Coordinates of C-alpha atoms in Angstrom, one line a residue:
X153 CA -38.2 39.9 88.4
X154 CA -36.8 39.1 85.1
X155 CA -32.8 39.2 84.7
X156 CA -31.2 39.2 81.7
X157 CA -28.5 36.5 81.3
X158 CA -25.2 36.7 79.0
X159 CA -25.7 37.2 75.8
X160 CA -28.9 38.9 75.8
X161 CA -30.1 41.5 73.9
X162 CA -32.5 43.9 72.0
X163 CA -32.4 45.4 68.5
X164 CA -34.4 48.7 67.9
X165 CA -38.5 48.3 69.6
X166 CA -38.0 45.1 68.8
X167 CA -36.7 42.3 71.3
X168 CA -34.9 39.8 69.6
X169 CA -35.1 36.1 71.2
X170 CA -33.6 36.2 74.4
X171 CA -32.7 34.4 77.6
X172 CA -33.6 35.8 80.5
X173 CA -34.1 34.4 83.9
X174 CA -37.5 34.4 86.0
X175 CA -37.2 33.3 90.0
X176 CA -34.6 30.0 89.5
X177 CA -35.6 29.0 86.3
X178 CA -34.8 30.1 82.5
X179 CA -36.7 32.0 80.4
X180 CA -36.9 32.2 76.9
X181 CA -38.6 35.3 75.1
X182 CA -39.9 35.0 71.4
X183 CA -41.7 38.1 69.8
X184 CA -41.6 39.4 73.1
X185 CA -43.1 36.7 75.1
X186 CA -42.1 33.5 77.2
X187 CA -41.5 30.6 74.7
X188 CA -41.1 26.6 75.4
X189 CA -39.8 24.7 72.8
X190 CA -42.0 21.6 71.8
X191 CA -39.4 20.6 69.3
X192 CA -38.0 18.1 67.3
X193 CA -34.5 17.5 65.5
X194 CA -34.1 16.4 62.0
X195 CA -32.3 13.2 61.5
X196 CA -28.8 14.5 60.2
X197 CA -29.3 14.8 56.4
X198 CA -32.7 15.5 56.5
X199 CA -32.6 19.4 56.1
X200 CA -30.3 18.9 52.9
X201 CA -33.0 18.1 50.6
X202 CA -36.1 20.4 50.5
X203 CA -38.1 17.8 48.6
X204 CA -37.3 15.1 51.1
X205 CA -38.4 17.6 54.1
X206 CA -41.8 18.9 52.0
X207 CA -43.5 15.5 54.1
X208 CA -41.8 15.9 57.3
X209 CA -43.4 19.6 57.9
X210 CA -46.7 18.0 58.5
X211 CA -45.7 15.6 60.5
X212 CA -44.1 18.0 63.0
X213 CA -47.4 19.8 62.9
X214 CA -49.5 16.3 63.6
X215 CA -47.1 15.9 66.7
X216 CA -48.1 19.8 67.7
X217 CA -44.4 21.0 67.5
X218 CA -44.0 24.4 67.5
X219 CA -39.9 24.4 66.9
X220 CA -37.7 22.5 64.6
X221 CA -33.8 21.6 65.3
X222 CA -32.4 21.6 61.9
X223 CA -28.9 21.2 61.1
X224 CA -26.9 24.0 58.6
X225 CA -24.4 22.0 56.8
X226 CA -20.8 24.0 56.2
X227 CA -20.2 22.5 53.1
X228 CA -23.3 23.0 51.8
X229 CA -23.8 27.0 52.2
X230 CA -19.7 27.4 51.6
X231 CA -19.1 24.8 48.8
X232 CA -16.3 27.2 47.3
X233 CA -14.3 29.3 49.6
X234 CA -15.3 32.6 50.4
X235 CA -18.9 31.7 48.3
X236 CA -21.8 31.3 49.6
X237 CA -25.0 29.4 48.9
X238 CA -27.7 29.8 51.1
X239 CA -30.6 27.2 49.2
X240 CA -31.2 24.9 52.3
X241 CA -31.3 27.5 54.7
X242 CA -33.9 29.6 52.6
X243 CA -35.9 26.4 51.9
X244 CA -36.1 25.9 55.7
X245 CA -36.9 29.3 56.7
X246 CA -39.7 29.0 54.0
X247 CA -41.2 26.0 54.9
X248 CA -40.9 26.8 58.8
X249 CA -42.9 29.9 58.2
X250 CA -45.8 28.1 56.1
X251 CA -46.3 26.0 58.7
X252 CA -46.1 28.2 61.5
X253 CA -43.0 26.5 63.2
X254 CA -39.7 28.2 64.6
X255 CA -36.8 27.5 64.2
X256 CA -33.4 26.0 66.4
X257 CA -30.7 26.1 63.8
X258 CA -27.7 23.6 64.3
X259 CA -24.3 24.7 62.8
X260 CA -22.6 21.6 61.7
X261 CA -19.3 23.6 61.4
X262 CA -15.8 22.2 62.4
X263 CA -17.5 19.3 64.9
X264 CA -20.1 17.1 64.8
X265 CA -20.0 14.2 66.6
X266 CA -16.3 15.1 67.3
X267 CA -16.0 14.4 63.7
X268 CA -15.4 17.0 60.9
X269 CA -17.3 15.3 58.4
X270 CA -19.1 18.2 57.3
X271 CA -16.7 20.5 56.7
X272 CA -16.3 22.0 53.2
X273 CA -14.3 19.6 50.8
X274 CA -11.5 22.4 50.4
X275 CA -10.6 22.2 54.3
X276 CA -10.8 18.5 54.0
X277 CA -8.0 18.2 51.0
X278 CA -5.6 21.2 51.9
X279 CA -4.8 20.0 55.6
X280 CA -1.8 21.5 56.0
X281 CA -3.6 24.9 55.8
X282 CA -6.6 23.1 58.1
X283 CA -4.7 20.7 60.4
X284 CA -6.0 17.6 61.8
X285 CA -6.0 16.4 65.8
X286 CA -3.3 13.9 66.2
X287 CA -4.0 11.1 68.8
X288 CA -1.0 10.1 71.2
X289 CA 0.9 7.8 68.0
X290 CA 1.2 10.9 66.2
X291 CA -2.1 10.0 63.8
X292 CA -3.9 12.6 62.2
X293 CA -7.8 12.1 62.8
X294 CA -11.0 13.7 60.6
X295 CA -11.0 16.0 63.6
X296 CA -10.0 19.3 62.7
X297 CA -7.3 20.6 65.5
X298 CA -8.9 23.5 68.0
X299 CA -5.1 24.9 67.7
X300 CA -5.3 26.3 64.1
X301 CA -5.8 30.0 63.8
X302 CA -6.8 29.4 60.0
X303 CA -9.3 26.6 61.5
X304 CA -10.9 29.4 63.6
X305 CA -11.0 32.5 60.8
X306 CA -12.1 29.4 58.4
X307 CA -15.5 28.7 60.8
X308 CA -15.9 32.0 62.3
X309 CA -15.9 33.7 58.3
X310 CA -18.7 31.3 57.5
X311 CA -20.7 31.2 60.9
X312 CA -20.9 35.4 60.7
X313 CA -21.9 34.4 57.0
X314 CA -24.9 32.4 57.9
X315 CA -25.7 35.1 61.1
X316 CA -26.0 37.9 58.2
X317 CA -28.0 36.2 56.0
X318 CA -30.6 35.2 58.9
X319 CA -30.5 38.5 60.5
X320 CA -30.9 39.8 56.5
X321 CA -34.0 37.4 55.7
X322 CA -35.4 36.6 59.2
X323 CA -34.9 39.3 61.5
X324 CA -38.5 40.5 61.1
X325 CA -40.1 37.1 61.0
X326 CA -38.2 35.7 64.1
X327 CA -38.4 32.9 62.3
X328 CA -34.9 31.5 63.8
X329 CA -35.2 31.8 67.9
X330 CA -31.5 30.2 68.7
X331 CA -28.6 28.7 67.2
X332 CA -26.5 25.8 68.3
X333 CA -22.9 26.2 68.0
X334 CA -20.9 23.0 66.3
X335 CA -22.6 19.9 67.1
X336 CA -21.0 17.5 70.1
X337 CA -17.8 18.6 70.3
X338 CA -15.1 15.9 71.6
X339 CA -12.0 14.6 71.3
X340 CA -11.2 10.8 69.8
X341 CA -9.4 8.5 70.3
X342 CA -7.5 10.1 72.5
X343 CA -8.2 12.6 75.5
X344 CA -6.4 15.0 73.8
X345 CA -4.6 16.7 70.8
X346 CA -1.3 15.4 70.2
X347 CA -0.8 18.2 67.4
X348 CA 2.4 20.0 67.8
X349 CA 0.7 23.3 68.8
X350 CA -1.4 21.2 71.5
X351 CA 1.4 19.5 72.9
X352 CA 2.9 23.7 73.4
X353 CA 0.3 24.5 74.9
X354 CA 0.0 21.8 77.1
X355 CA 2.5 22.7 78.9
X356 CA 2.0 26.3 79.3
X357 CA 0.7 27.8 82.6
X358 CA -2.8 27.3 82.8
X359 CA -4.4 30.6 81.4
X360 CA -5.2 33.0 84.3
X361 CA -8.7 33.5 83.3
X362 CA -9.3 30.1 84.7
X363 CA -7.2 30.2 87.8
X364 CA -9.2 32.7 88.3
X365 CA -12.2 31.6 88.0
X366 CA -11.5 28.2 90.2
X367 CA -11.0 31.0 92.8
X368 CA -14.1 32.8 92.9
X369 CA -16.2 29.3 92.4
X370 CA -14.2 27.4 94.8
X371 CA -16.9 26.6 96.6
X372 CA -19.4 25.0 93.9
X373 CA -17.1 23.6 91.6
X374 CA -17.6 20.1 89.7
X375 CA -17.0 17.4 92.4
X376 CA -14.3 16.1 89.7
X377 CA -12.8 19.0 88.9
X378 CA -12.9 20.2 92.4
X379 CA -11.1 16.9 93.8
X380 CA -7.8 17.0 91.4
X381 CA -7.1 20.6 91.8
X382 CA -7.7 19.9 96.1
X383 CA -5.3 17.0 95.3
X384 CA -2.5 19.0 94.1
X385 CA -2.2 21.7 96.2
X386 CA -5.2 23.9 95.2
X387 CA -2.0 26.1 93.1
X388 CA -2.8 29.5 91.9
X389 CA -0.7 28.9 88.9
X390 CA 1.3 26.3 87.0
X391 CA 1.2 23.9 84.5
X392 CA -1.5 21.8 83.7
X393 CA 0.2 18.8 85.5
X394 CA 1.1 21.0 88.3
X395 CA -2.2 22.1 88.8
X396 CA -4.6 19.2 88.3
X397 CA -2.0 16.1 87.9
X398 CA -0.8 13.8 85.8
X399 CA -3.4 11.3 83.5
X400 CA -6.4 11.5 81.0
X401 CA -8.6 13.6 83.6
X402 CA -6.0 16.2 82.9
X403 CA -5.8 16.1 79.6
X404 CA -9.1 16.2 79.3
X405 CA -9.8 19.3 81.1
X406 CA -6.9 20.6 79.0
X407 CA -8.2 20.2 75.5
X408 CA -12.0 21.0 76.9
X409 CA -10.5 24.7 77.5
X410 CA -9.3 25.0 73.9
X411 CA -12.1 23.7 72.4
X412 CA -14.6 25.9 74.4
X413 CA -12.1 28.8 73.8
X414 CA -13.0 28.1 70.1
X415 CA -16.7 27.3 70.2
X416 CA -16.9 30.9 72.5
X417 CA -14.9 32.8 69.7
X418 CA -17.5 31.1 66.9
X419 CA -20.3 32.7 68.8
X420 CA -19.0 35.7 69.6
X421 CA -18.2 36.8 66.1
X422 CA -21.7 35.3 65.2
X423 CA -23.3 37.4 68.0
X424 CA -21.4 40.5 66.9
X425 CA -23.7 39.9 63.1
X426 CA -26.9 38.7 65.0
X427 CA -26.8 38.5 68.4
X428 CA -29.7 35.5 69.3
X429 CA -28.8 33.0 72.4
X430 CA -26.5 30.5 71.7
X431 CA -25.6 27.0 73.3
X432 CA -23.1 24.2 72.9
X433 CA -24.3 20.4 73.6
X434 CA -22.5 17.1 74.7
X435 CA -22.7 13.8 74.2
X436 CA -22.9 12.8 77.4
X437 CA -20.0 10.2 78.9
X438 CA -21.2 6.6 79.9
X439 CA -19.9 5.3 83.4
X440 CA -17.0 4.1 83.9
X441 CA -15.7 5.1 80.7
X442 CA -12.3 6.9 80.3
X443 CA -11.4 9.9 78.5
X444 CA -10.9 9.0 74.9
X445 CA -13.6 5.8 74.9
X446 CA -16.1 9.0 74.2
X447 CA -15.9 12.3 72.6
X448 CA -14.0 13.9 75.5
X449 CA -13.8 17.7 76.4
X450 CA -17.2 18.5 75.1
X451 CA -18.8 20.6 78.3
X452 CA -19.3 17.4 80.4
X453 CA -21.3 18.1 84.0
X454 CA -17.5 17.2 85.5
X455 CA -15.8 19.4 83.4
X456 CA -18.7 21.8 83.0
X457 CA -17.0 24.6 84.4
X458 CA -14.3 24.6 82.4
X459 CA -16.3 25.8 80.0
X460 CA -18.3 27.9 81.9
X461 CA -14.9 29.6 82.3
X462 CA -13.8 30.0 78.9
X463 CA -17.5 30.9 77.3
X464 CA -19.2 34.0 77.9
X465 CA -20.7 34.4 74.8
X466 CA -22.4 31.3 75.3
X467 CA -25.8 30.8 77.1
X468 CA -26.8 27.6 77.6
X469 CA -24.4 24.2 77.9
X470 CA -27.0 21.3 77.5
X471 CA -27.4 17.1 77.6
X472 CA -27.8 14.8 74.6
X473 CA -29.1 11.8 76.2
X474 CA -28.8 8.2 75.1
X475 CA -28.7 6.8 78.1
X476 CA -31.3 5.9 80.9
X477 CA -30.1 7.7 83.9
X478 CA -32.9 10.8 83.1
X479 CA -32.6 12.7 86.3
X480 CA -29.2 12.3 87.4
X481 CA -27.7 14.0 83.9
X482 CA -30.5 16.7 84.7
X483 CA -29.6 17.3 88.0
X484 CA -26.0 17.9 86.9
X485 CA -27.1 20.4 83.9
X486 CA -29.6 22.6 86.2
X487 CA -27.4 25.1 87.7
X488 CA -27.9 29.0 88.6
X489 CA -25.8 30.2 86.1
X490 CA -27.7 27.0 83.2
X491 CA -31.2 26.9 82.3
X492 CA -32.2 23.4 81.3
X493 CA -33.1 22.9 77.2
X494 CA -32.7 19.3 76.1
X495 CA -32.0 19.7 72.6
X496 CA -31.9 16.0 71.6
X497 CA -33.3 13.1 73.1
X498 CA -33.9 9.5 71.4
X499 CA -37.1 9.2 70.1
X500 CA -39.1 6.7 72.1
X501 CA -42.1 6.4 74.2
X502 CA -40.5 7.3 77.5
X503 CA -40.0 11.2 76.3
X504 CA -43.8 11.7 76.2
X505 CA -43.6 11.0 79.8
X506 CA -39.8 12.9 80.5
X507 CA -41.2 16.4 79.0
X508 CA -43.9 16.5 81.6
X509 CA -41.2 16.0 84.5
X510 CA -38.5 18.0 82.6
X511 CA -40.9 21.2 82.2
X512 CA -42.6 20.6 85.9
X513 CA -39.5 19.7 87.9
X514 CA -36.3 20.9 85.8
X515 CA -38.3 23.8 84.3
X516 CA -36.5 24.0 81.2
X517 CA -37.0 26.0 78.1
X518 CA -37.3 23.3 76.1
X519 CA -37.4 19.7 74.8
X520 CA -36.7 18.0 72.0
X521 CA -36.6 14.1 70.1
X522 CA -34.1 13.1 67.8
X523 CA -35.0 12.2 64.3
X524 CA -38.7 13.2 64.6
X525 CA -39.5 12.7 61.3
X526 CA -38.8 9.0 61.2
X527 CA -42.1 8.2 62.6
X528 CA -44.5 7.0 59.8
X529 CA -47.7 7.6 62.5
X530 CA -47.3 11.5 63.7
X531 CA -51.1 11.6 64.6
X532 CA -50.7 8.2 67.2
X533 CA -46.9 9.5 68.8
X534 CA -46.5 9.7 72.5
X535 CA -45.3 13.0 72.1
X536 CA -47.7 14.6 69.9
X537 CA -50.5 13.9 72.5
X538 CA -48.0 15.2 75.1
X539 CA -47.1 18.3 73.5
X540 CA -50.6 18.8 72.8
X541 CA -51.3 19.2 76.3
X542 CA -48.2 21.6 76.8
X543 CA -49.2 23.9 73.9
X544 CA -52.2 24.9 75.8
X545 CA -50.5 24.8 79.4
X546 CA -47.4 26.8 77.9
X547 CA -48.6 30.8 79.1
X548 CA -49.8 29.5 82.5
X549 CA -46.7 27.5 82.5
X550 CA -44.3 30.3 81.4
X551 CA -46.0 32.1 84.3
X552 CA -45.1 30.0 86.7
X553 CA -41.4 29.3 85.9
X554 CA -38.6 29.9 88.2
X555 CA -41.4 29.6 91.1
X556 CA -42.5 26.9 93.6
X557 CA -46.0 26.8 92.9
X558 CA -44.6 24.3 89.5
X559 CA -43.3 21.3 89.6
X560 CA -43.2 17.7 88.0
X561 CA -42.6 13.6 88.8
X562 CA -41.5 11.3 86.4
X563 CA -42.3 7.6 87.5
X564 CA -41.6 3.9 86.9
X565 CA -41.8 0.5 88.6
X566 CA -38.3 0.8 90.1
X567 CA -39.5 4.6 91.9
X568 CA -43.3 4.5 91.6
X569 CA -44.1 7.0 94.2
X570 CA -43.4 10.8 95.0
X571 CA -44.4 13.5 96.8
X572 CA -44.9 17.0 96.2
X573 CA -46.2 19.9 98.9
X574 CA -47.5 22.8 97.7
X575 CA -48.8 25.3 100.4
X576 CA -51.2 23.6 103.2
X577 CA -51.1 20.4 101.0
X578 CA -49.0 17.3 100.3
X579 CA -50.2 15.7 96.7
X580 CA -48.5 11.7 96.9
X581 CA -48.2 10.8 93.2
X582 CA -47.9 7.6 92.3
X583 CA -48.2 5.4 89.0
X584 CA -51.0 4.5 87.5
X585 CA -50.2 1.0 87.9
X586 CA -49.4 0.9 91.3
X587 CA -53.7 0.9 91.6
X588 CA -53.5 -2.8 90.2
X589 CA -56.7 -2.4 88.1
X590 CA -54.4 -2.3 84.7
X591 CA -53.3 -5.8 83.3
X592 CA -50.0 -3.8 82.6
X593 CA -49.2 -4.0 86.7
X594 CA -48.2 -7.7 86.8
X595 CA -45.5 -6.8 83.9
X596 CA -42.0 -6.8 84.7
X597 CA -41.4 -3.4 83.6
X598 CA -44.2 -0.5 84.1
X599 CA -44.0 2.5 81.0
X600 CA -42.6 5.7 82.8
X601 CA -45.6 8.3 83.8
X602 CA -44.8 11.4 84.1
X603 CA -46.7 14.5 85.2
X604 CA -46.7 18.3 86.0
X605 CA -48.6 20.5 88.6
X606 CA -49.3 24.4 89.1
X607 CA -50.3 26.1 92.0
X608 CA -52.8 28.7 90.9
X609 CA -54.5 29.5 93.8
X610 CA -54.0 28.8 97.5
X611 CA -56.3 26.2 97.2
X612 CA -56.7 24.9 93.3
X613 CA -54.3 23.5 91.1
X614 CA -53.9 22.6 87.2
X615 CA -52.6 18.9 86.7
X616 CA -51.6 17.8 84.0
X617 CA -49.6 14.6 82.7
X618 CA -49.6 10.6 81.5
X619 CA -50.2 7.4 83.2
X620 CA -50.3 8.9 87.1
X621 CA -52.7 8.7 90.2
X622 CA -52.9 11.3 92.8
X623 CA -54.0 11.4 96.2
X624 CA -53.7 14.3 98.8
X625 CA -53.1 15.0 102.2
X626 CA -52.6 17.9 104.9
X627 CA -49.0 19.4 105.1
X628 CA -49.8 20.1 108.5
X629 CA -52.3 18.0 109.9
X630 CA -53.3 20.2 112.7
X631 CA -55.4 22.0 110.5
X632 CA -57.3 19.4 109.5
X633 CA -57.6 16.9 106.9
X634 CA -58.0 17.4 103.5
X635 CA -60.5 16.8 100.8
X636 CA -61.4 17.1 97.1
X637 CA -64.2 20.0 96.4
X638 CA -64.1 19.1 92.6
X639 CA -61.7 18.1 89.5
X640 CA -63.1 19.1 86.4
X641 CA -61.2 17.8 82.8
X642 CA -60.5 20.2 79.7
X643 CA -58.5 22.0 78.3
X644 CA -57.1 25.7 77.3
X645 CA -58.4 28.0 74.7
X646 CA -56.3 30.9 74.1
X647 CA -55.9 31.1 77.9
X648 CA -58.8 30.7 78.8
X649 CA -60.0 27.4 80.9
X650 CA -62.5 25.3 78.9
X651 CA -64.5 22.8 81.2
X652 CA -65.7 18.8 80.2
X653 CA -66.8 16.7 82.7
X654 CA -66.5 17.0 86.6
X655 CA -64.7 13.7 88.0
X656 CA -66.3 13.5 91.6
X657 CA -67.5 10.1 91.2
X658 CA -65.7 7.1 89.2
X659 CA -63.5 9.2 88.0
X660 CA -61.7 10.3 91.1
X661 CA -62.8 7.1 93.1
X662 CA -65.4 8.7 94.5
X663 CA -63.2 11.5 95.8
X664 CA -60.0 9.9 97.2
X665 CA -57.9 10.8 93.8
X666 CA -57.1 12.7 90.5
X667 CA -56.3 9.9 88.0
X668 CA -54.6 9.9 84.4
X669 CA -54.5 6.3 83.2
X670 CA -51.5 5.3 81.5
X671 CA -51.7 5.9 77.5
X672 CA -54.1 8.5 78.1
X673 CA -52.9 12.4 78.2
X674 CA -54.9 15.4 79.5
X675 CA -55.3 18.2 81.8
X676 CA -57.4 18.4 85.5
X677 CA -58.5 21.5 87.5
X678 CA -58.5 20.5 91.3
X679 CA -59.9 22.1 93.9
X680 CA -58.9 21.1 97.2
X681 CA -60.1 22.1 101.1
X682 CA -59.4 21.1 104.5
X683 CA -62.2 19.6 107.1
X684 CA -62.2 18.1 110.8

């Protein structure tokens, strides 16, 4: 059964994009059916130049992308107050549509990277119309302060701009399927605003909206957030320091309530123009880090909801990652009430390996490196030949998300094993390397493998995936061993399965696994039965 989330909507017989939710996954509709976004975001000046992007739309084609993540640049489209120029946009939405690629748009509004560098030169000189965020010393920062009510009209007036003019020149295309609001919003080098309207607000009763909502999610708050408000009390109302205490945790959760507060109001008055999904990301915190060594208050899994809180007009909160720890920032971002896109990633190896696990396991709607274009090989990246296999798994995979007949490893030489039952059968996965036949075995470090696998029948399964071997074995052993009746390689035609070779001989070991060397990418029907 299909659910619509917040935010959702329809315009006329036509669906616009949508999020909706399928079982306990995300689901994103595009022209009226399931979507996954193979993407790819621009490096951030890329999109400013239409002759220094004609290149790159090829390249995102050799790598089988089927969505771009482009920034839109505030001071570009609003160059004069209260004028607009819509060029790089246009040139985008033109080039997207030659090339048969949607679109994730990025509005690099008041924040990006916590910094306001691309605000419009007239908000930059006339501060004292657009104040700055002050650190503790009484500083002003290139951060443009979350407190100013002519900061908000300022972005809102030229986000519900850019809404009208892609609802004006898109709408029938559906060219544009979602729009990130601002761009990593955080707070440095403090943990909070130290303007004068911050520091009022500060210490103001926490706004009821949130008391309540601590309330009614008592019981599956943020451990974090969870733990201070337990340690003072668990009040109903006060102060910021009366409720969660005294120190940078604080006054981080204070300034990530006024900055989602803003980022909600952004997308709301865009929504009201165009109403597509909408979704905030973070630059995720490194350990043991304190608030104001990283862009604090952006919605961070321990502050997460905080912003779940204050943002109902938003759909999706979603992970940056530059930093190794893959799964646990995952498992923090996968919730009930959050789908799982990954709208930046850094470009490397690894994240032809992470989509398989992050579409099989996590299920997310999408997936996407950073800087895509900077590749000078398209046709020979990791990614392309993953997202080559995805393109043709995406309807079966849509099909099965939100269900437990899909689901997905991700492997290296520190975890090299896992397991996975589906019905009667236990499939151990392992990597590739762990068979010792590859001179890559006796390396220190093993390239991660990654895989997914769908349940399509009581007894066959689609697998599909890099640098993994897979063996089976009864769930329940009373019923007798198991076997492999066949694996056949190929590949999807416009749904349809499209046989090569059957692997019962070398290929599967002469039937004790399914095998996908490492560096090599591809898809396996398996048939599977039980014997005593």
């Amino acid at each position: 059964m299909l659910v619509v989330l917040a935010g959702a909507v329809t315009a006329g017989a036509q669906s616009l994009p949508s999020l909706q939710r399928q079982g306990s996954a995300g689901h994103l509709m595009v022209n009226g059916k399931p979507f996954l976004v193979l993407g790819g975001e621009l490096g951030n000046s890329s999109a400013s130049s239409a002759d220094y992007m004609r290149p790159i739309w090829k390249k995102l084609r050799a790598m089988h992308c089927n969505t771009v993540l482009a920034p839109v640049y505030w001071e570009l489209i609003e160059p004069v107050q209260g004028k607009f120029d819509f060029t790089t946009v246009d040139s985008l939405l033109a080039g997207a549509r030659r090339h048969s690629i949607k679109i994730v748009f990025l509005w690099f509004g008041s924040w990006k990277n916590s910094m306001s560098c691309y605000v419009p030169a007239w908000v930059k000189k006339d501060y004292k119309t657009y104040p700055r965020a002050y650190d503790e010393r009484g500083l002003a920062q290139e951060i443009l302060t979350p407190f100013s009510a002519d900061n908000l009209r300022a972005d809102v007036d030229a986000f519900r701009a850019l809404m009208k003019h892609i609802r004006e020149h898109d709408e029938k295309y559906q060219t544009v399927i979602m729009i990130q609001v601002e761009n990593e919003i955080g707070i440095l080098p403090s943990a909070r605003d130290y303007h004068p309207q911050a520091t009022k607000a500060f210490h103001q009763p926490v706004p009821t909206a949130l008391m309540q909502y601590l309330q009614q999610h008592k019981k599956s708050l943020a451990p974090a957030l969870a733990e201070a408000w337990r340690k003072n009390g668990s009040r109903t109302s006060g102060t910021w320091e009366e409720v969660f205490g005294k120190g940078l945790a604080t006054d981080e959760m204070f300034i990530a309530w006024h900055f989602a507060l803003f980022a909600n109001q952004v997308a709301l008055e865009g929504k009201k123009v165009y109403p597509l999904p909408m979704f905030v990301n973070a630059a995720l915190n490194r350990p043991n880090v304190k608030p104001g060594g990283y862009p604090s208050g952006g919605p961070l899994p321990h502050i997460i909801d905080i912003w779940k809180a204050a943002t109902p007009a938003i759909d999706l909160l979603s992970p940056d990652f530059y930093n190794p720890d893959f799964i646990h920032w995952n498992d923090l971002y996968t919730r009930p009430d959050n789908a799982l896109f990954i709208p930046e990633i850094r470009f490397e190896p690894s994240v032809s390996a992470k989509v398989f696990y992050a579409l099989g396991h996590y299920q997310a709607i999408g997936f996407s490196p950073f800087s895509i274009e900077s590749t000078d090989t398209p046709e020979n990246e990791p990614i392309g030949k993953s997202y080559q296999v995805l393109t043709q798994l995406m309807p079966l995979l849509c099909q099965h998300q939100g269900k437990p007949t899909l689901d997905g490893v991700l492997l290296d030489k520190r975890s090299d094993a896992d397991t996975l039952t589906f019905g009667n059968y236990t499939f151990i996965v392992k990597h590739d390397y762990t068979l010792g036949w590859s001179p890559g075995a006796k390396e220190e470090n093993w390239p991660q493998a990654g895989g997914l696998i769908i349940q399509t029948a009581p007894n066959e399964f689609i697998v599909a995936g890099t640098g993994i071997v897979v063996s089976f074995v009864s769930a329940q052993p009373s019923k007798g061993r198991t076997g492999i009746l066949s694996i056949e390689e190929g590949g999807y035609r416009e749904g349809h399965w499209n046989p090569g070779r059957t692997m019962n001989g070398d290929q599967s070991h002469q039937g004790r696994h399914l095998r996908f060397p490492v560096g090599e990418y591809g898809i396996q029907k398996l048939s599977l039965y039980q014997y005593k």
